[in-house]
Amino acid sequence: MSIITNLTYRAMLYPMRRQARRFTRAAMAIEQTQRELLAGMLARNADTQFGKTHGFAKIRTFEEFARAVPIRKYDDLTDWIDKIASGQTNVLTCEPVQRFVPSSGSAAACKFIPYTQSLRRQFQQAIGPWAHSTYARWPELKRGRAYCSISPPAPAPPARGVIPVGFGDDSEYLGPLSRWAYKRLFVDASCRSETDNPAAFRTRHAAVLLAADDLRLVSIWSPTYFTTVLNELAQDGQAVFAQLTELAGSTRADRVRGALGDGDYQAIWPELKVISCWCDGPSATPAALLGEMFPNTEIQPKGLMATEAVVSLKLAGAGDPVLAGRSHVFEFIDTESEELAAPWSLEIGRTYRVIVSTAGGLWRYDLGDEVEVTGWRHTLPTLRFVGKDAMISDLRGEKLNALFVGQCLDTLRSEGLLAPGFAMLAPHRPDGAEAKYVLWLAADAPAPPRLAERLEQLLCENYHYKNCIHLGQLKPVELKTLAEDSPRAFAAYQNRLTETGMRPGEIKFSPLSLLNDWPEATKRLV
């Protein structure tokens, strides 16, 4: 490792080391940390429109905060978000909103999450301890480069009033010193000049990563995001190898080609030590597949990080991820009793829904994420992600919601492209390399030629679905017709859900199914 590279890593990790020390101190007294964090946030935002409406100036305790401010989802905040987008200030926070960060919504195709300077610092307070512990456990990581993707590049989302939308790149989550070092130590596979052309982007993205023979650390969200690079070789290998040869020379291209021919993916990046990615919930199977492809690489489970907030972080060598107790104010709702619990009063083995208050202005915000408490690290609970509390399908990070899918189908019906009757979107082969969605239609609901194309257009109004299509993590939607007519298809639907333990009287048809065994279920159950 050169002196310059060593000094650059020191520059990047120095602020993260300080954040790790502060996080360790907070872990010893989470109740005090959370109460002080809440008091500070309330005091700073007492004169905002939201603060005045909810009497922030009079709130002194966690308990008073819970009584004064209702729990909200994003759809309950749209009026406040609209005010910010129109240029009003001092709405949800005293700080100016620097940008909106897009995410997928429930009823809305796209959520616009307000992002402030203080919210960036809250993210850093979780990213720093993770990075510090990872580089401390594997110091050899500093002998090569890393690749990180928090917000995968995508075409620019729609504008939202006077506020900019989206990040330029992932380094904007970091402070100035770490950002400077990041740009010198991490592989830049953003390929932003090609983001408007999905095929060109995937080809260039694959070539840039394959050219990085010194890759030692990969940090991504979905495990499928990385395997997409290898899938691209099967789809358009000639174009990828042409660009790889241009970037890294024929010797590197021949080495990659030979490794692929032998089925030895590890040989492509022989020094790859750690892949940090989702490993729980729907990501468990693809993460295990990634481990088989890279047997000499540590597959490190990533904590729960959403666009809105970071809930937990993984400390290298420390078991399950721990609550990001210095970042935001947290509350939890027991999924069985519906009782509210503070972070310091959680019970091991129970499952909770996460409620968060952030410096971006999301006050008592229901993330919709459910976590199981698996233990304690000092006074911090350790958490395992269970899944979403709503009817949401999330194979590759697309977060399709049943209400949104229903609106897409209603649009198709209003346009005369979808006949009345059984129509249901469901995931297809979610554990396979080519995950996609299929619209299952009854035999008495013929499909016009334009139906698939128009449905894909509507689904792509969901920001993360469009991004997964753009990155090649999902294939475009397909249509399949069942052998049964609508009545028999609906009967099969009810029978299939009865098999899962639901009582017939409780079953309501959903335009989005989370099951992936159609049409086998209809053949077996009708």
Coordinates of C-alpha atoms in Angstrom, one line a residue:
M1 CA 0.0 0.0 0.0
S2 CA 1.4 3.4 -1.0
I3 CA 2.0 6.2 1.4
I4 CA -0.6 8.3 -0.4
T5 CA -3.3 5.5 -0.3
N6 CA -2.5 5.0 3.4
L7 CA -2.9 8.7 4.2
T8 CA -6.1 8.8 2.2
Y9 CA -7.6 5.9 4.1
R10 CA -6.6 7.7 7.4
A11 CA -8.4 10.8 6.2
M12 CA -11.6 8.9 5.4
L13 CA -11.6 6.8 8.7
Y14 CA -10.6 9.6 11.1
P15 CA -14.0 11.2 11.5
M16 CA -15.6 7.7 11.5
R17 CA -13.3 6.7 14.4
R18 CA -14.7 9.6 16.4
Q19 CA -18.3 8.6 15.5
A20 CA -17.6 5.0 16.6
R21 CA -16.3 6.2 20.0
R22 CA -19.4 8.3 20.6
F23 CA -21.6 5.5 19.5
T24 CA -19.9 3.2 22.0
R25 CA -20.6 5.7 24.8
A26 CA -24.2 6.0 23.7
A27 CA -24.6 2.2 23.8
M28 CA -23.9 2.3 27.5
A29 CA -26.9 4.6 28.2
I30 CA -29.5 4.4 25.5
E31 CA -32.3 5.8 27.6
Q32 CA -30.4 9.0 28.4
T33 CA -29.2 9.3 24.8
Q34 CA -32.6 9.0 23.4
R35 CA -34.2 11.4 25.8
E36 CA -31.5 14.0 25.2
L37 CA -31.8 13.6 21.5
L38 CA -35.6 14.1 21.6
A39 CA -35.3 17.2 23.8
G40 CA -32.8 18.8 21.5
M41 CA -34.9 18.1 18.4
L42 CA -38.1 19.4 20.0
A43 CA -36.3 22.6 21.2
R44 CA -34.8 23.4 17.8
N45 CA -38.1 22.9 16.0
A46 CA -40.5 24.4 18.4
D47 CA -41.2 27.4 16.2
T48 CA -41.8 25.4 13.0
Q49 CA -45.3 25.1 11.6
F50 CA -45.4 21.5 12.7
G51 CA -43.9 22.3 16.1
K52 CA -46.5 25.0 16.8
T53 CA -49.3 22.8 15.7
H54 CA -48.3 20.0 18.1
G55 CA -47.1 22.1 21.0
F56 CA -43.4 21.2 20.9
A57 CA -42.5 24.0 23.3
K58 CA -44.6 22.3 26.1
I59 CA -43.3 18.8 25.6
R60 CA -40.8 17.6 28.2
T61 CA -40.8 13.8 28.1
F62 CA -41.0 10.8 25.7
E63 CA -44.5 10.1 27.1
E64 CA -45.8 13.6 26.5
F65 CA -44.3 13.5 22.9
A66 CA -46.3 10.3 22.3
R67 CA -49.5 11.9 23.5
A68 CA -49.1 15.1 21.6
V69 CA -48.0 13.8 18.1
P70 CA -50.0 11.2 16.2
I71 CA -48.2 8.4 14.4
R72 CA -48.2 9.1 10.7
K73 CA -47.4 7.4 7.4
Y74 CA -46.1 9.3 4.4
D75 CA -49.6 9.8 2.9
D76 CA -50.5 11.7 6.1
L77 CA -47.6 14.1 5.5
T78 CA -48.3 15.1 1.9
D79 CA -49.8 18.5 2.8
W80 CA -46.6 19.4 4.7
I81 CA -44.4 18.0 1.9
D82 CA -46.3 20.1 -0.6
K83 CA -45.7 23.3 1.4
I84 CA -41.9 22.6 1.4
A85 CA -42.0 21.8 -2.4
S86 CA -43.8 25.2 -3.0
G87 CA -40.9 27.0 -1.3
Q88 CA -42.2 27.5 2.2
T89 CA -39.6 27.3 5.0
N90 CA -39.8 26.4 8.7
V91 CA -42.5 23.8 7.9
L92 CA -41.4 20.4 9.4
T93 CA -37.9 21.6 10.4
C94 CA -36.2 24.9 11.3
E95 CA -33.4 23.9 8.8
P96 CA -33.8 24.4 5.1
V97 CA -34.6 21.3 3.1
Q98 CA -31.6 20.7 0.8
R99 CA -33.3 18.2 -1.4
F100 CA -35.9 15.5 -1.6
V101 CA -34.7 11.9 -1.8
P102 CA -37.1 9.7 -3.8
S103 CA -38.5 6.4 -2.5
S104 CA -41.5 4.2 -3.3
G105 CA -44.8 4.9 -1.6
S106 CA -47.9 3.0 -0.8
A107 CA -50.7 4.9 -2.5
A108 CA -48.3 7.3 -4.2
A109 CA -45.9 6.0 -6.8
C110 CA -43.1 8.0 -5.3
K111 CA -42.4 9.5 -1.9
F112 CA -40.3 12.6 -1.6
I113 CA -38.3 12.5 1.7
P114 CA -37.1 15.8 2.9
Y115 CA -33.3 15.8 3.5
T116 CA -31.5 18.3 5.7
Q117 CA -28.0 18.9 6.9
S118 CA -28.8 17.4 10.3
L119 CA -30.4 14.3 8.7
R120 CA -27.2 13.8 6.8
R121 CA -25.3 13.9 10.1
Q122 CA -27.7 11.4 11.6
F123 CA -26.9 9.0 8.8
Q124 CA -23.2 9.6 9.3
Q125 CA -23.5 8.7 13.0
A126 CA -24.5 5.1 11.9
I127 CA -22.4 4.8 8.7
G128 CA -19.2 5.8 10.7
P129 CA -19.3 3.1 13.3
W130 CA -20.1 0.5 10.7
A131 CA -17.2 1.5 8.5
H132 CA -14.8 1.9 11.4
S133 CA -15.6 -1.6 12.8
T134 CA -15.4 -3.2 9.3
Y135 CA -11.9 -1.7 8.4
A136 CA -10.7 -2.5 12.0
R137 CA -11.7 -6.1 11.6
W138 CA -10.3 -6.5 8.1
P139 CA -7.3 -4.1 7.9
E140 CA -6.3 -5.7 4.5
L141 CA -9.3 -3.9 3.0
K142 CA -7.1 -0.8 2.9
R143 CA -4.8 -2.4 0.4
G144 CA -7.3 -2.2 -2.4
R145 CA -10.5 -0.3 -3.4
A146 CA -14.1 -0.6 -2.4
Y147 CA -17.4 -0.3 -4.2
C148 CA -20.5 1.2 -2.5
S149 CA -24.0 1.7 -3.7
I150 CA -26.5 3.3 -1.4
S151 CA -28.5 5.0 -4.0
P152 CA -28.0 3.2 -7.3
P153 CA -27.8 5.6 -10.3
A154 CA -31.0 6.0 -12.2
P155 CA -32.6 8.5 -14.6
A156 CA -33.5 11.7 -12.8
P157 CA -36.9 11.5 -11.0
P158 CA -39.6 14.0 -11.6
A159 CA -39.0 17.5 -10.2
R160 CA -40.8 18.4 -7.0
G161 CA -41.5 22.2 -6.9
V162 CA -38.5 24.3 -6.1
I163 CA -36.6 21.6 -4.2
P164 CA -33.9 19.5 -6.0
V165 CA -34.6 15.8 -6.2
G166 CA -32.0 13.0 -5.6
F167 CA -28.2 12.9 -4.9
G168 CA -25.4 13.4 -7.3
D169 CA -23.6 10.3 -5.8
D170 CA -23.4 8.3 -2.6
S171 CA -20.5 10.4 -1.3
E172 CA -23.0 13.1 -0.4
Y173 CA -24.0 11.0 2.6
L174 CA -20.5 11.7 4.0
G175 CA -18.8 14.7 5.6
P176 CA -16.3 16.8 3.6
L177 CA -13.1 14.9 4.6
S178 CA -14.5 11.4 4.1
R179 CA -16.1 12.6 0.8
W180 CA -12.8 13.7 -0.5
A181 CA -11.2 10.4 0.4
Y182 CA -14.2 8.4 -0.9
K183 CA -13.7 9.7 -4.4
R184 CA -10.1 8.4 -4.4
L185 CA -10.6 5.0 -2.8
F186 CA -13.9 3.8 -4.2
V187 CA -14.6 2.4 -7.6
D188 CA -16.8 4.9 -9.5
A189 CA -19.3 2.7 -11.4
S190 CA -22.0 5.3 -11.5
C191 CA -21.7 5.7 -15.3
R192 CA -24.0 8.7 -15.0
S193 CA -23.7 9.6 -18.7
E194 CA -25.5 6.3 -19.5
T195 CA -28.3 6.5 -16.9
D196 CA -30.9 7.4 -19.5
N197 CA -30.1 4.3 -21.5
P198 CA -30.6 1.2 -19.3
A199 CA -28.9 -1.3 -21.6
A200 CA -25.9 1.0 -22.1
F201 CA -25.7 1.7 -18.4
R202 CA -25.7 -2.0 -17.4
T203 CA -23.0 -2.8 -20.0
R204 CA -20.8 0.1 -18.8
H205 CA -21.5 -0.6 -15.1
A206 CA -20.5 -4.3 -15.5
A207 CA -17.3 -3.4 -17.4
V208 CA -16.2 -0.9 -14.8
L209 CA -16.6 -3.3 -11.9
L210 CA -15.0 -6.2 -13.8
A211 CA -12.0 -3.9 -14.5
A212 CA -11.4 -3.4 -10.8
D213 CA -9.1 -6.3 -10.1
D214 CA -8.2 -4.7 -6.7
L215 CA -11.7 -4.8 -5.4
R216 CA -11.8 -5.8 -1.7
L217 CA -15.0 -4.5 -0.2
V218 CA -18.5 -4.3 -1.7
S219 CA -21.3 -2.5 0.2
I220 CA -24.8 -2.7 -1.4
W221 CA -28.4 -3.1 -0.4
S222 CA -29.8 -6.0 -2.3
P223 CA -27.5 -9.0 -2.9
T224 CA -29.0 -9.2 -6.4
Y225 CA -27.5 -5.8 -7.3
F226 CA -24.0 -7.3 -7.5
T227 CA -25.0 -10.6 -9.2
T228 CA -26.6 -8.4 -11.9
V229 CA -23.1 -7.6 -13.1
L230 CA -22.4 -11.2 -13.8
N231 CA -25.9 -11.7 -15.3
E232 CA -25.1 -8.9 -17.8
L233 CA -22.2 -11.0 -19.2
A234 CA -24.7 -13.7 -20.1
Q235 CA -27.1 -11.1 -21.7
D236 CA -24.6 -9.0 -23.6
G237 CA -21.2 -10.5 -23.0
Q238 CA -19.6 -9.3 -26.2
A239 CA -20.3 -5.6 -25.5
V240 CA -19.2 -6.0 -21.9
F241 CA -15.9 -7.6 -22.8
A242 CA -15.3 -5.0 -25.5
Q243 CA -15.5 -2.2 -22.9
L244 CA -13.6 -4.2 -20.4
T245 CA -10.7 -4.6 -22.8
E246 CA -10.8 -0.9 -23.5
L247 CA -10.7 -0.1 -19.7
A248 CA -8.3 -2.7 -18.4
G249 CA -6.6 -4.3 -21.3
S250 CA -6.8 -7.7 -23.0
T251 CA -4.9 -9.5 -20.1
R252 CA -7.6 -8.6 -17.6
A253 CA -10.4 -9.4 -20.1
D254 CA -8.9 -12.8 -20.8
R255 CA -8.6 -13.5 -17.0
V256 CA -12.2 -12.7 -16.4
R257 CA -13.3 -14.7 -19.4
G258 CA -11.3 -17.7 -18.1
A259 CA -12.8 -17.4 -14.6
L260 CA -16.3 -17.3 -16.0
G261 CA -15.6 -20.4 -18.2
D262 CA -14.5 -22.3 -15.1
G263 CA -17.5 -21.1 -13.1
D264 CA -15.0 -19.5 -10.6
Y265 CA -16.5 -16.1 -9.8
Q266 CA -14.1 -15.7 -6.8
A267 CA -11.2 -15.6 -9.3
I268 CA -12.6 -12.5 -10.9
W269 CA -12.0 -10.6 -7.7
P270 CA -9.5 -12.8 -5.8
E271 CA -8.9 -10.2 -3.1
L272 CA -12.6 -9.5 -2.4
K273 CA -12.9 -9.9 1.4
V274 CA -16.3 -8.6 2.4
I275 CA -19.7 -8.1 0.7
S276 CA -22.1 -6.2 2.9
C277 CA -25.7 -6.6 1.9
W278 CA -29.2 -7.4 3.1
C279 CA -29.4 -11.0 4.4
D280 CA -32.7 -11.1 6.2
G281 CA -36.3 -11.4 5.0
P282 CA -36.8 -11.7 1.2
S283 CA -33.0 -11.3 0.8
A284 CA -32.0 -14.4 2.7
T285 CA -32.0 -16.8 -0.3
P286 CA -30.2 -14.5 -2.8
A287 CA -27.6 -13.7 -0.1
A288 CA -27.0 -17.4 0.5
L289 CA -26.5 -17.8 -3.3
L290 CA -24.0 -14.9 -3.3
G291 CA -22.1 -16.7 -0.6
E292 CA -21.9 -19.8 -2.7
M293 CA -20.6 -17.8 -5.6
F294 CA -17.9 -16.2 -3.4
P295 CA -16.9 -18.9 -0.9
N296 CA -13.8 -17.0 0.3
T297 CA -15.7 -13.8 0.9
E298 CA -17.5 -12.8 4.1
I299 CA -21.1 -12.0 3.4
Q300 CA -21.8 -9.4 6.1
P301 CA -25.5 -8.8 7.0
K302 CA -26.3 -5.1 6.6
G303 CA -28.4 -3.3 9.2
L304 CA -31.8 -1.9 8.4
M305 CA -31.4 1.3 6.4
A306 CA -34.2 3.0 4.6
T307 CA -34.4 6.2 2.6
E308 CA -36.1 7.9 5.5
A309 CA -33.9 6.7 8.3
V310 CA -31.2 4.2 9.5
V311 CA -32.7 1.8 12.0
S312 CA -29.8 -0.5 12.8
L313 CA -26.1 -1.0 11.9
K314 CA -23.9 -4.0 11.8
L315 CA -20.7 -3.9 13.9
A316 CA -18.2 -6.4 12.6
G317 CA -17.9 -9.5 14.7
A318 CA -20.7 -8.4 17.0
G319 CA -23.7 -10.6 16.1
D320 CA -27.0 -9.1 14.9
P321 CA -27.2 -5.4 13.9
V322 CA -27.8 -3.0 16.8
L323 CA -30.2 -0.1 17.1
A324 CA -28.8 3.1 15.6
G325 CA -29.5 4.8 18.9
R326 CA -27.5 8.0 18.2
S327 CA -29.1 8.7 14.9
H328 CA -32.9 9.2 15.4
V329 CA -35.5 9.0 18.1
F330 CA -37.1 5.5 18.1
E331 CA -40.3 4.0 19.4
F332 CA -41.7 0.5 18.8
I333 CA -45.2 -1.0 18.5
D334 CA -45.6 -4.6 19.6
T335 CA -47.1 -6.4 16.6
E336 CA -49.2 -8.6 18.9
S337 CA -50.4 -6.3 21.7
E338 CA -50.2 -3.0 19.7
E339 CA -48.6 -1.5 22.8
L340 CA -46.0 1.3 22.5
A341 CA -42.5 0.6 23.8
A342 CA -39.4 2.7 24.2
P343 CA -36.0 1.3 22.9
W344 CA -34.8 0.5 26.4
S345 CA -38.0 -1.6 27.3
L346 CA -38.1 -4.0 24.4
E347 CA -38.3 -7.7 25.0
I348 CA -36.2 -10.4 23.5
G349 CA -38.1 -12.6 21.1
R350 CA -40.9 -10.2 20.4
T351 CA -41.6 -8.5 17.0
Y352 CA -42.1 -4.7 16.8
R353 CA -43.0 -2.2 14.1
V354 CA -40.5 0.7 13.9
I355 CA -41.6 4.3 14.6
V356 CA -39.0 7.0 14.0
S357 CA -38.5 10.7 14.4
T358 CA -35.7 12.3 12.3
A359 CA -34.0 15.6 11.8
G360 CA -35.5 15.6 8.3
G361 CA -38.9 16.3 9.7
L362 CA -40.5 12.9 9.9
W363 CA -42.1 13.0 13.3
R364 CA -43.3 9.7 14.8
Y365 CA -43.1 8.3 11.3
D366 CA -44.3 4.7 10.7
L367 CA -41.6 3.1 8.5
G368 CA -43.7 0.0 8.0
D369 CA -40.7 -2.2 8.9
E370 CA -41.0 -5.0 11.4
V371 CA -38.0 -6.2 13.5
E372 CA -37.4 -9.0 16.0
V373 CA -35.4 -8.3 19.1
T374 CA -32.7 -11.0 19.3
G375 CA -30.7 -9.7 22.3
W376 CA -28.8 -6.8 23.8
R377 CA -25.4 -5.2 23.3
H378 CA -24.9 -3.2 26.4
T379 CA -28.1 -1.1 26.5
L380 CA -28.8 -1.3 22.8
P381 CA -31.2 -3.9 21.4
T382 CA -30.0 -6.2 18.6
L383 CA -32.5 -6.4 15.8
R384 CA -33.3 -8.7 12.9
F385 CA -35.4 -7.5 10.0
V386 CA -38.6 -9.5 9.6
G387 CA -40.4 -7.7 6.8
K388 CA -43.0 -5.1 5.9
D389 CA -46.2 -4.8 7.8
A390 CA -48.2 -4.0 4.7
M391 CA -48.9 -5.9 1.5
I392 CA -45.6 -5.1 -0.1
S393 CA -43.6 -7.2 -2.5
D394 CA -39.9 -6.5 -2.3
L395 CA -37.9 -9.0 -4.3
R396 CA -35.0 -6.7 -5.3
G397 CA -35.8 -3.5 -3.5
E398 CA -38.7 -2.4 -5.7
K399 CA -41.3 -2.2 -2.8
L400 CA -44.5 -2.7 -4.9
N401 CA -47.5 -2.0 -2.8
A402 CA -50.9 -3.7 -3.3
L403 CA -52.8 -0.3 -3.3
F404 CA -50.5 1.0 -6.0
V405 CA -50.8 -2.1 -8.1
G406 CA -54.6 -1.9 -7.8
Q407 CA -54.5 1.6 -9.1
C408 CA -52.4 0.5 -12.1
L409 CA -55.0 -2.2 -12.9
D410 CA -57.9 0.2 -12.5
T411 CA -56.1 2.5 -15.0
L412 CA -55.8 -0.3 -17.5
R413 CA -59.5 -1.1 -17.1
S414 CA -60.5 2.5 -17.6
E415 CA -58.4 2.6 -20.8
G416 CA -60.1 -0.6 -22.1
L417 CA -57.0 -2.7 -22.0
L418 CA -58.0 -5.0 -19.1
A419 CA -61.3 -6.8 -19.0
P420 CA -63.3 -7.2 -15.8
G421 CA -62.5 -10.4 -14.0
F422 CA -59.6 -12.1 -12.3
A423 CA -56.3 -10.2 -12.7
M424 CA -53.5 -10.5 -10.1
L425 CA -49.8 -9.5 -10.2
A426 CA -47.4 -11.9 -8.5
P427 CA -43.7 -12.4 -8.2
H428 CA -42.2 -15.1 -10.4
R429 CA -39.1 -17.1 -9.5
P430 CA -38.0 -14.7 -6.8
D431 CA -35.1 -17.0 -5.9
G432 CA -33.9 -17.3 -9.4
A433 CA -31.5 -15.2 -11.4
E434 CA -34.3 -13.6 -13.5
A435 CA -36.8 -12.4 -11.0
K436 CA -39.8 -10.6 -12.5
Y437 CA -43.6 -10.0 -12.0
V438 CA -46.3 -11.8 -13.9
L439 CA -49.9 -10.6 -14.4
W440 CA -52.1 -13.7 -14.1
L441 CA -55.3 -13.4 -16.1
A442 CA -58.3 -15.7 -16.1
A443 CA -59.2 -17.5 -19.3
D444 CA -62.2 -15.2 -19.8
A445 CA -60.1 -12.0 -19.6
P446 CA -58.3 -11.8 -23.0
A447 CA -55.1 -9.7 -23.1
P448 CA -54.8 -7.0 -25.9
P449 CA -51.4 -6.7 -27.5
R450 CA -50.6 -3.4 -25.7
L451 CA -51.5 -4.6 -22.2
A452 CA -48.0 -5.7 -21.1
E453 CA -46.3 -2.6 -22.4
R454 CA -48.8 -0.3 -20.8
L455 CA -48.7 -2.1 -17.4
E456 CA -44.9 -1.8 -17.5
Q457 CA -45.2 1.9 -18.0
L458 CA -47.6 2.2 -15.0
L459 CA -45.4 0.1 -12.8
C460 CA -42.4 2.2 -13.7
E461 CA -44.1 5.1 -12.0
N462 CA -42.9 3.4 -8.9
Y463 CA -39.4 4.9 -8.5
H464 CA -37.7 1.7 -7.1
Y465 CA -39.4 -0.6 -9.5
K466 CA -38.2 1.5 -12.4
N467 CA -34.7 1.5 -10.9
C468 CA -34.6 -2.3 -10.6
I469 CA -35.7 -2.7 -14.2
H470 CA -33.0 -0.1 -15.2
L471 CA -30.3 -2.0 -13.3
G472 CA -31.4 -5.4 -14.7
Q473 CA -32.4 -6.8 -11.2
L474 CA -35.9 -7.3 -12.5
K475 CA -37.1 -8.4 -15.9
P476 CA -40.1 -6.5 -17.4
V477 CA -43.6 -7.7 -16.5
E478 CA -45.1 -10.6 -18.3
L479 CA -48.7 -11.8 -18.9
K480 CA -49.9 -15.3 -18.4
T481 CA -53.4 -16.7 -18.8
L482 CA -54.7 -19.3 -16.4
A483 CA -56.7 -22.3 -17.7
E484 CA -59.6 -21.4 -15.4
D485 CA -62.3 -18.7 -15.9
S486 CA -62.6 -15.9 -13.3
P487 CA -64.9 -17.7 -10.8
R488 CA -62.7 -20.7 -10.7
A489 CA -59.6 -18.5 -10.5
F490 CA -61.0 -16.6 -7.5
A491 CA -61.9 -19.9 -5.8
A492 CA -58.4 -21.1 -6.3
Y493 CA -57.1 -17.9 -4.8
Q494 CA -59.2 -18.4 -1.7
N495 CA -58.2 -22.0 -1.4
R496 CA -54.5 -21.2 -1.7
L497 CA -54.7 -18.6 1.1
T498 CA -56.7 -21.0 3.2
E499 CA -53.7 -23.3 3.0
T500 CA -51.5 -20.6 4.6
G501 CA -53.8 -20.6 7.7
M502 CA -56.2 -17.8 6.8
R503 CA -59.9 -18.4 7.6
P504 CA -62.1 -18.1 4.5
G505 CA -64.2 -15.3 6.1
E506 CA -61.0 -13.2 6.5
I507 CA -59.7 -13.5 3.0
K508 CA -60.0 -10.4 0.8
F509 CA -58.8 -10.4 -2.8
S510 CA -55.6 -8.4 -3.4
P511 CA -54.4 -7.3 -6.8
L512 CA -50.9 -8.2 -5.6
S513 CA -50.0 -11.6 -4.3
L514 CA -46.9 -12.3 -2.4
L515 CA -47.0 -16.0 -3.3
N516 CA -45.1 -17.2 -6.3
D517 CA -46.6 -20.6 -7.0
W518 CA -49.1 -19.7 -9.6
P519 CA -50.5 -21.4 -11.7
E520 CA -49.6 -24.6 -9.9
A521 CA -51.9 -23.6 -7.1
T522 CA -54.9 -23.2 -9.4
K523 CA -54.3 -26.6 -11.0
R524 CA -54.1 -28.2 -7.5
L525 CA -56.9 -26.4 -5.7
V526 CA -59.7 -25.8 -8.2

